[in-house]
């Protein structure tokens, strides 16, 4: 028998997979294995400072890279004593021990003692603290491994001199500690999220096979995407955070799409259809919703390409790949497996769980009935709640990511505070990169001295200001800034350095060709400025393409505009909640969350893109069911009531999975990840309840037939009924499994 001629693409894919289920299943497994093997063979290209940097700090990094010298991490060893002053022999002896111990380690160079000639400011004002500074060769990944030897050497000196405080802090040592802390957290979250998801699905379906199948599909899609992103990293470099985002999004959409598909197939079977007819209906309806939802998520995430930063481009590619592979798996291997399993999907039922009844949920029926009866009151109340939640977003303040992003319990942050107290601005200085004819001449040394005097005169820079020649033509001047390195004080100092000090000194020095300020403070500031300048472009792109996609899908300008407005409401409410919890400190007082008095700079844009895509999942799924009912002859009011009631159960189950998984990531110690997890969880919760169960049906009831308004000039858009394929002949069952 042949496939129905008028079945939509999703229906045709489901039909083919059911007829060729062995090919579909083996093909999917082969694709996953091939993606992993190709990824391993290609290796992963990590995001570097040059790739992720923007603005002047990126220019500084390019100048350094042009020297051909390997990347270098700056490290400082604090030597401190309450009893002994720096000038005393006992203190000098400890300094000598530290210098000798560090200098003996591989990849260490440019070790500088506080007693070296020309070393200004490496002794504290009270005379009881001093810094030994050195550099470590290697990329950021290499230095995290290479720093182990110097750290061990410093710890050994500390052990032999218990009356002194001897601690190390720097680029590599902090990166190593942060990576280990984040790694433990992510591993715990990843391990917890999978069994928790299975438990939720087990409660939702009441059967073990039905609960495990969505998780298996999601995990195989994530594994395939991991392999593919290692290949694409050679064009769009990534860092480890991309894999965490891929796991988070992949598990959420993978479970969602499988839920939509399996629930619809089970409903059709419970309504009396044959196994093949039920699968055909699910493929042509829920399968189509999955395809549209996936495209909408990928379109939204593609907006990250316009953010102007390398890390967003890497995350965008990873997210698009994981959503794309999940959609492909949902439309191919899932119908093949359902065709093979049939009613055995109900195997392993919970002893106390009754077989779920198809159709409308009693709970949501009790919610939707008064909403449809009094839509004006319901819409007004729902909008008011979301508006109140969104109000704090008007005071949203972004902060630069820095050491405050990590838990204060990390031992290395104690070292950072000790250095800050003794040497303000010391651990994270600005790096003034200078390109000149010759940085080894007396004239250049004189120009640097003028620069140092001008910088210190502002009161916004501190000693030790040190110079490290990279080669004959490039030198890096390290300038400790006032403040913590990422607060407003440090940003003001950075601006002063760029706009006043350098133009008056080095910029016009003879033989100097280029001056650019880099370092952590400069990189974070430039990154934030880039995001601010690109945010309008990202919003316009995401909203514009989402509107066009929904317009073509539902042939209605009203539906497309309303979907965008409702999604923006839930995003704004999530922003407001984050501001209240993290910026205003409510979460610190009530939930014990560490308050940073601001939202990490890149999170608002990231949340908008991801939330807008994810919230479309529910919207498309519900609207597809409503459109299907309208195409079958129901009035808009009847279709809305039926669509909300019949989808409420699966939307609730999918939302619970998302909220729980995101909440697990919200429990991480890193503040930025906590903000992401909490923001996503709150937005999805609001979206699946207030927006979809109250505001959507109320607004559709009020608009009536205007919901489907389309100007005459757009009537050429193709009409694709949501229920295509539901009345055609059944998909033929293959003779062999």
mmCIF file of C-alpha atoms in Angstrom, residues 546-698:
data_model
loop_
_atom_site.group_PDB
_atom_site.id
_atom_site.type_symbol
_atom_site.label_atom_id
_atom_site.label_comp_id
_atom_site.label_asym_id
_atom_site.label_seq_id
_atom_site.Cartn_x
_atom_site.Cartn_y
_atom_site.Cartn_z
ATOM 1 C CA UNK A 546 9.538 33.777 14.737
ATOM 2 C CA UNK A 547 6.672 35.929 13.483
ATOM 3 C CA UNK A 548 7.211 34.805 9.889
ATOM 4 C CA UNK A 549 7.447 31.145 10.889
ATOM 5 C CA UNK A 550 4.221 31.285 12.914
ATOM 6 C CA UNK A 551 2.483 33.285 10.192
ATOM 7 C CA UNK A 552 3.257 30.626 7.579
ATOM 8 C CA UNK A 553 2.377 27.792 9.969
ATOM 9 C CA UNK A 554 -0.995 29.063 11.201
ATOM 10 C CA UNK A 555 -1.914 31.497 8.392
ATOM 11 C CA UNK A 556 -2.820 34.190 10.904
ATOM 12 C CA UNK A 557 -1.223 37.522 11.716
ATOM 13 C CA UNK A 558 -3.104 37.686 15.024
ATOM 14 C CA UNK A 559 -1.859 34.273 16.169
ATOM 15 C CA UNK A 560 1.745 35.155 15.279
ATOM 16 C CA UNK A 561 1.647 38.558 17.013
ATOM 17 C CA UNK A 562 -0.136 37.194 20.077
ATOM 18 C CA UNK A 563 2.389 34.368 20.444
ATOM 19 C CA UNK A 564 5.223 36.900 20.480
ATOM 20 C CA UNK A 565 3.469 39.137 23.032
ATOM 21 C CA UNK A 566 2.698 36.218 25.365
ATOM 22 C CA UNK A 567 6.267 34.919 25.155
ATOM 23 C CA UNK A 568 7.667 38.371 25.872
ATOM 24 C CA UNK A 569 5.426 38.571 28.950
ATOM 25 C CA UNK A 570 6.813 35.332 30.377
ATOM 26 C CA UNK A 571 10.408 36.409 29.588
ATOM 27 C CA UNK A 572 9.859 39.805 31.258
ATOM 28 C CA UNK A 573 8.392 38.099 34.332
ATOM 29 C CA UNK A 574 11.452 35.839 34.516
ATOM 30 C CA UNK A 575 13.733 38.895 34.293
ATOM 31 C CA UNK A 576 11.815 40.548 37.130
ATOM 32 C CA UNK A 577 12.062 37.454 39.306
ATOM 33 C CA UNK A 578 15.842 37.277 38.746
ATOM 34 C CA UNK A 579 16.266 40.938 39.664
ATOM 35 C CA UNK A 580 14.311 40.501 42.900
ATOM 36 C CA UNK A 581 16.103 37.286 43.885
ATOM 37 C CA UNK A 582 19.702 38.055 42.916
ATOM 38 C CA UNK A 583 20.019 41.816 42.433
ATOM 39 C CA UNK A 584 17.829 42.954 45.305
ATOM 40 C CA UNK A 585 19.023 40.122 47.532
ATOM 41 C CA UNK A 586 15.638 38.530 48.284
ATOM 42 C CA UNK A 587 17.071 35.140 47.390
ATOM 43 C CA UNK A 588 19.965 35.626 49.798
ATOM 44 C CA UNK A 589 17.627 36.340 52.686
ATOM 45 C CA UNK A 590 14.976 33.732 51.868
ATOM 46 C CA UNK A 591 16.711 30.984 49.871
ATOM 47 C CA UNK A 592 20.336 31.472 50.859
ATOM 48 C CA UNK A 593 21.390 32.460 47.312
ATOM 49 C CA UNK A 594 24.595 34.474 47.071
ATOM 50 C CA UNK A 595 23.637 37.991 45.911
ATOM 51 C CA UNK A 596 25.841 39.758 43.373
ATOM 52 C CA UNK A 597 23.690 42.924 43.347
ATOM 53 C CA UNK A 598 23.237 42.501 39.619
ATOM 54 C CA UNK A 599 22.636 40.019 36.816
ATOM 55 C CA UNK A 600 25.649 38.600 34.983
ATOM 56 C CA UNK A 601 26.021 40.659 31.805
ATOM 57 C CA UNK A 602 25.454 37.953 29.210
ATOM 58 C CA UNK A 603 22.508 36.217 30.910
ATOM 59 C CA UNK A 604 19.589 38.521 29.874
ATOM 60 C CA UNK A 605 20.356 38.037 26.185
ATOM 61 C CA UNK A 606 20.944 34.308 26.600
ATOM 62 C CA UNK A 607 17.710 33.843 28.558
ATOM 63 C CA UNK A 608 15.681 35.794 26.011
ATOM 64 C CA UNK A 609 16.879 33.687 23.098
ATOM 65 C CA UNK A 610 16.523 30.323 24.863
ATOM 66 C CA UNK A 611 13.243 31.092 26.633
ATOM 67 C CA UNK A 612 11.648 32.469 23.502
ATOM 68 C CA UNK A 613 12.502 29.290 21.654
ATOM 69 C CA UNK A 614 11.450 26.902 24.426
ATOM 70 C CA UNK A 615 8.174 28.658 25.219
ATOM 71 C CA UNK A 616 7.193 28.250 21.571
ATOM 72 C CA UNK A 617 7.140 24.475 22.144
ATOM 73 C CA UNK A 618 3.972 24.671 24.202
ATOM 74 C CA UNK A 619 2.457 27.416 22.108
ATOM 75 C CA UNK A 620 2.876 25.529 18.840
ATOM 76 C CA UNK A 621 1.667 22.268 20.368
ATOM 77 C CA UNK A 622 -1.500 23.803 21.830
ATOM 78 C CA UNK A 623 -2.263 25.973 18.812
ATOM 79 C CA UNK A 624 -1.789 23.011 16.478
ATOM 80 C CA UNK A 625 -4.429 21.081 18.428
ATOM 81 C CA UNK A 626 -6.752 24.103 18.332
ATOM 82 C CA UNK A 627 -6.162 24.586 14.599
ATOM 83 C CA UNK A 628 -6.818 20.894 14.068
ATOM 84 C CA UNK A 629 -10.177 21.205 15.826
ATOM 85 C CA UNK A 630 -11.075 24.289 13.762
ATOM 86 C CA UNK A 631 -10.200 22.442 10.545
ATOM 87 C CA UNK A 632 -12.527 19.645 11.628
ATOM 88 C CA UNK A 633 -15.456 22.059 11.951
ATOM 89 C CA UNK A 634 -15.469 23.288 15.554
ATOM 90 C CA UNK A 635 -16.055 26.942 16.339
ATOM 91 C CA UNK A 636 -13.065 28.861 17.653
ATOM 92 C CA UNK A 637 -14.480 28.839 21.197
ATOM 93 C CA UNK A 638 -15.092 25.081 21.090
ATOM 94 C CA UNK A 639 -11.669 24.458 19.548
ATOM 95 C CA UNK A 640 -9.885 26.563 22.172
ATOM 96 C CA UNK A 641 -11.663 24.799 25.023
ATOM 97 C CA UNK A 642 -10.962 21.370 23.530
ATOM 98 C CA UNK A 643 -7.355 22.208 22.623
ATOM 99 C CA UNK A 644 -6.400 23.519 26.071
ATOM 100 C CA UNK A 645 -8.102 20.686 27.945
ATOM 101 C CA UNK A 646 -6.743 17.897 25.752
ATOM 102 C CA UNK A 647 -3.143 19.170 25.796
ATOM 103 C CA UNK A 648 -2.973 20.318 29.421
ATOM 104 C CA UNK A 649 -1.801 16.943 30.726
ATOM 105 C CA UNK A 650 1.128 16.547 28.351
ATOM 106 C CA UNK A 651 2.093 20.226 28.634
ATOM 107 C CA UNK A 652 2.068 19.905 32.423
ATOM 108 C CA UNK A 653 4.248 16.781 32.321
ATOM 109 C CA UNK A 654 6.686 18.382 29.896
ATOM 110 C CA UNK A 655 6.827 21.569 31.968
ATOM 111 C CA UNK A 656 7.491 19.636 35.179
ATOM 112 C CA UNK A 657 10.430 17.882 33.513
ATOM 113 C CA UNK A 658 11.862 21.201 32.335
ATOM 114 C CA UNK A 659 11.310 22.980 35.653
ATOM 115 C CA UNK A 660 12.928 20.186 37.676
ATOM 116 C CA UNK A 661 15.922 19.821 35.347
ATOM 117 C CA UNK A 662 16.471 23.583 35.240
ATOM 118 C CA UNK A 663 16.079 23.776 39.026
ATOM 119 C CA UNK A 664 18.841 21.196 39.436
ATOM 120 C CA UNK A 665 21.150 23.450 37.438
ATOM 121 C CA UNK A 666 19.873 26.341 39.537
ATOM 122 C CA UNK A 667 21.337 24.582 42.574
ATOM 123 C CA UNK A 668 24.901 24.921 41.241
ATOM 124 C CA UNK A 669 27.345 26.994 43.250
ATOM 125 C CA UNK A 670 28.354 29.245 40.343
ATOM 126 C CA UNK A 671 26.093 32.297 40.472
ATOM 127 C CA UNK A 672 25.708 32.716 36.698
ATOM 128 C CA UNK A 673 24.582 29.088 36.300
ATOM 129 C CA UNK A 674 22.267 29.527 39.287
ATOM 130 C CA UNK A 675 20.727 32.551 37.570
ATOM 131 C CA UNK A 676 20.269 30.598 34.326
ATOM 132 C CA UNK A 677 18.669 27.628 36.077
ATOM 133 C CA UNK A 678 16.324 29.739 38.198
ATOM 134 C CA UNK A 679 15.413 32.012 35.289
ATOM 135 C CA UNK A 680 14.594 29.118 32.957
ATOM 136 C CA UNK A 681 12.641 27.211 35.619
ATOM 137 C CA UNK A 682 10.518 30.223 36.612
ATOM 138 C CA UNK A 683 9.825 31.220 32.999
ATOM 139 C CA UNK A 684 8.766 27.711 31.973
ATOM 140 C CA UNK A 685 6.559 27.374 35.067
ATOM 141 C CA UNK A 686 4.811 30.679 34.348
ATOM 142 C CA UNK A 687 4.553 29.868 30.661
ATOM 143 C CA UNK A 688 2.927 26.466 31.179
ATOM 144 C CA UNK A 689 0.452 27.712 33.773
ATOM 145 C CA UNK A 690 -0.524 31.386 33.720
ATOM 146 C CA UNK A 691 0.248 32.001 30.050
ATOM 147 C CA UNK A 692 -0.927 28.787 28.384
ATOM 148 C CA UNK A 693 -3.748 27.767 30.730
ATOM 149 C CA UNK A 694 -5.235 31.204 31.435
ATOM 150 C CA UNK A 695 -4.007 34.029 29.224
ATOM 151 C CA UNK A 696 -3.968 32.091 25.951
ATOM 152 C CA UNK A 697 -7.528 30.679 26.128
ATOM 153 C CA UNK A 698 -8.923 33.930 27.542
#
